[in-house]
Amino acid sequence: MTVPIAAYLALSLGLLVLGLIGVMRRRNPLMLLLSVELMLNAGNVALIGFSRQWDDPSGQVFALVVMVVAAAEVVIGLGLTVAIFRNRTNLDVDELSAMKG
Amino acid sequence: MASTTHRCWGTGRCRVGEQVLFAVAAIGTLGFGVGVVFFKDAFRAAVSLIGTLLSVALLFIALLAPFAAAIQVIVYAGAIVVMFLFVIAYLGDRGALPGPDRLDRWQVFGWLGLIGLGMFGTVAILDSTAGPARPAPDTTDVGSPASIGDAFLSSHLLAFEVTSLVLLVAAVGAVVLAKGAVQGEGGR
Amino acid sequence: MATALAWIVLVVPLISGLVLAGWPTEPPHAVTRVLGVGSILLAFILSATIFAGLLGNAADDRAFTSSAFEWISIGGVDVNLAILVDPLSVMMMLIITGVGFLIHLYSVEYMEHDRDYRRFFACMNLFVFAMLLLVLAANFFFLIVGWAFVGLASYLLIGFWYQRPSAVAAAKKAFVINVIGDVGLVLGAFLVLRTLGTLDYGEAFARAPEMGAQSGTALAICLLLFVGSAAKSAQVPLHTWLPDAMEGPTPVSALIHAATMVTAGVYLIVRCHAFFDLSWLAGDIVAFVGAITLLLAATVALQQVDIKRVLAWSTVSQVGYMVMAVGLGAYASGMFMLMAHAFYKAALFLAAGIIIHALNDEQSLDAMGGLRKYLRVAFFGMGAGCLAIAGVPGFAGFFAKDDVLSSALAYGGFGMFCWVVGVVGAFLTALYMFRLLFRAFFGPGPDGGYDPTPHPSRWWMSVPVVILGILSIVGGWLQVPFGWRGLDSWLTPVLGTGAEIIEPTHTAEVITIIVSLVAAFGGIALAWWLFGADPERRKRLAGVAAGPLRVMGDAWEFDRAYDDLFVDPGREVADVMATKVEPDGPQGLITGTVAVVRGASRVVSASQSGMVRAYTFWMVLGISLAGIVIALVLAGTS
């Protein structure tokens, strides 16, 4: 590897932070899920980077598992979003605060 | 192909190639990522996500993981984003709640948290520059479908099975949610 | 044999009392009578049998103990459930069961129309059991147990008509003052245990001389025991409960507050004579208290208008005589007076009860007069009792009081002061008792006559009064001056023949007889002049010495003093505690804890906003904190 692993990790960190900012700031549930996808991808980058560095397939295996889980999560997440927000006028997660202290 | 050797590797030119590839992919990733987070329009954000995902696939290729890259493109960009687009088409017109963001006053904590995370990340990254005892090989079998398949079916068999279970659960969940939705609209 | 019978005597009233107490509904009166009265009759018969048995034995061989089981055994101290049958306890047993039986018989008719017939006999039986336990106990422990039960029974019986607030208050008053006495008694018992190492009578009295004559320990023990005595026997200053205790039914007053319970204090002193022999100062103090009580109560009795209150104060005064006697060391004289007093005071109370019953619960002397036409039996009973209590020769009171007074004179010194007080007291006793007799039975009736006509009682009530009246007359011949001293010789095995025992000398006897006769007849004459001859004279003379008479009538303002000293400050303290201290203190701890928890939880629950994004913020914060810690660790180790 000519590009040091640190670069990949820095990229991963940047993507993660971007995703976090998205999760915290966005009120549209769909945008929230998109930001979560970003974060998952950041994780994948780090995993595959390390897999290359240590020459071990485990990293890639795990990255594939992450992708599968991401897919499942998006399915359920979108299904829930549709189920909840079909009959509401606003797409806003702040509306969903029925359980409050 | 059993191995992923490229003719130019081993000479100096591919090094530069790798760096160029990395730079392009990195710019793409971050740029499209910013787009995902900051576009107001849901459709544009989803399309930016496609860009991000394709850039990440490029990164995977640079890291000699072609199978992962392929799956990334097919599953992520191909299926997941398409689902997003469908839902956005169904729901996307609606706006947010009127009025200011109720959590505005607390966002300082969020920023503090991100800064902290950044610091942690930086330290971790710097720590990782210690590097392994031996450098990564220039060519490797790891990354080929055969190698990954072998890993899945031998040392990571449990993960394999669990993954399939997760997919099953997701499928069932989707059917249940859909059924509810269909009944809600008067169907059976 | 004697002890076996004694156990039965002890247990029979207990069983009948418990059975009556536990009966689910109101049984037919016949059942209650058989159980309630029959048990006491059985007890009396058995007591008489024990007495006859003891008479058959030689004088030394009359003390038996019997232990049922070992109750406590710690560090060499054994406390057994044991009874002691000896001349003293048998004498008390006879009085308790004998007079008790007559009073129970009387109650059959007196309480006939009361709703709580069964409860009355249950409580009376339990009282008899408690009193028997008190006199039969062979150690201080069970003495205290019996003592406490007697106090409880007294409370139950004084407050028998619990719907009356005055009765409840009187019961509480009696109980509280009794508790003061209990404290003294228990402390005395502790001291006995500590000094002599045992609570058993036999051992304690045998080891008593170890304390040393006139020692501080002996004085302390005697005075503490006397506190118990004084409370139970209503001596100054613990006497205020007895007049109020007249709220109870008349048979209760007769049994408890005339014949038995109030004499428990005297019994205690006689039983512990081994201690009192060691401390003459204690004895003098006891005698002094008795003398003061005697005089004070007699003056108050003179002013009372309620027929039962006259008798109540009279009891206080007569018990004062007994206490005075035993304080000076004339134990047998004191016991003699106890017995005689039981007879004539019970007769007086029961006769008063006939009057009250006949006049439909009227108790005031102002509403009585000329009753001798209607209530002959009551007249006989009360007449015999008055003659006895005044000390007219031939009657029981004469012999008993003479015994006490001549013993006091023979004591010399302080005893002479007691003698003078006793003589004055005798004069006053004759005066107030014959005032009672003349105002109730002689003279014109109240204006308008009696409505309805007083009806005489049936045999249930008449027979006991007649029997007690006869006993008041002949009961005194047990111990005659210059003649045989039956009671002395009976009690000698218990009391010993030490130098501390006072026997009246011949001179003392003669002087006493003459002076007391003068006092007695003088009192009767004055009573006749004031109340009998011309019923209006007392009203004319009422203005004379009105001030002192009022104070005397108000019982020398003891009750008011106690209110000011103890009751009102106590109430104020309680008020402050309830309204200020408790809400701030113990309650405040609890409410404070609750408030703190509520406040804290309110603060914490504010974080449960229900908003996903807020939770995200928290999560990010948490993760980053964890990350910083890890980074620091990493940086530290590398």
Coordinates of N, CA, C and O in Angstrom, one line a residue, chain A residues 20 23-24 26-27 94 96-97 99-101, chain C residues 605 608-613 615-617 620:
Chain A
L20 N -22.7 11.8 11.3 CA -23.2 12.2 12.6 C -23.9 13.6 12.6 O -24.9 13.8 13.2
V23 N -27.2 13.1 11.1 CA -28.2 12.5 12.0 C -28.6 13.5 13.0 O -29.8 13.6 13.4
M24 N -27.7 14.4 13.5 CA -28.2 15.3 14.6 C -29.0 16.4 14.0 O -29.9 16.9 14.7
R26 N -30.7 16.7 10.9 CA -31.8 16.5 10.0 C -33.1 16.0 10.7 O -33.0 15.2 11.6
R27 N -34.2 16.6 10.3 CA -35.5 16.2 11.0 C -36.3 15.3 10.1 O -37.2 14.7 10.6
D94 N -39.4 15.0 15.1 CA -39.7 15.6 16.4 C -41.2 15.4 16.8 O -41.6 15.6 17.9
L96 N -42.6 12.7 16.8 CA -42.7 11.4 17.5 C -42.2 11.4 18.9 O -41.3 10.7 19.3
S97 N -42.7 12.3 19.7 CA -42.3 12.4 21.1 C -43.4 12.1 22.1 O -43.6 12.8 23.1
M99 N -43.5 9.5 24.0 CA -43.0 9.0 25.3 C -42.1 10.0 25.8 O -40.9 10.0 25.6
K100 N -42.6 10.9 26.6 CA -41.7 11.9 27.2 C -41.9 11.9 28.7 O -42.9 11.6 29.3
G101 N -40.8 12.4 29.4 CA -40.8 12.4 30.8 C -41.5 13.5 31.4 O -41.8 14.5 30.8
Chain C
S605 N -36.0 13.5 34.8 CA -37.0 13.1 33.8 C -37.1 14.2 32.7 O -37.6 13.9 31.7
Q608 N -35.9 13.0 29.5 CA -36.8 12.1 28.7 C -37.7 12.9 27.9 O -38.9 13.0 28.1
S609 N -37.1 13.5 26.8 CA -38.0 14.4 26.1 C -38.8 13.7 25.0 O -39.8 14.2 24.5
G610 N -38.4 12.5 24.7 CA -39.2 11.8 23.7 C -38.7 12.1 22.3 O -39.2 11.5 21.3
M611 N -37.7 13.0 22.2 CA -37.2 13.3 20.9 C -36.0 12.6 20.6 O -35.0 12.6 21.3
V612 N -36.0 11.9 19.4 CA -34.9 11.1 19.0 C -33.6 11.8 18.9 O -32.5 11.3 19.3
R613 N -33.7 13.0 18.4 CA -32.5 13.8 18.1 C -31.8 14.1 19.4 O -30.6 14.2 19.5
Y615 N -31.8 12.4 22.1 CA -31.1 11.2 22.5 C -29.8 11.0 21.7 O -28.8 10.5 22.2
T616 N -29.9 11.3 20.4 CA -28.7 11.3 19.6 C -27.6 12.1 20.2 O -26.4 11.8 20.2
F617 N -27.9 13.3 20.5 CA -27.0 14.2 21.1 C -26.3 13.6 22.3 O -25.1 13.6 22.4
V620 N -23.9 10.8 21.3 CA -22.7 11.3 20.7 C -21.8 11.8 21.8 O -20.6 11.6 21.9

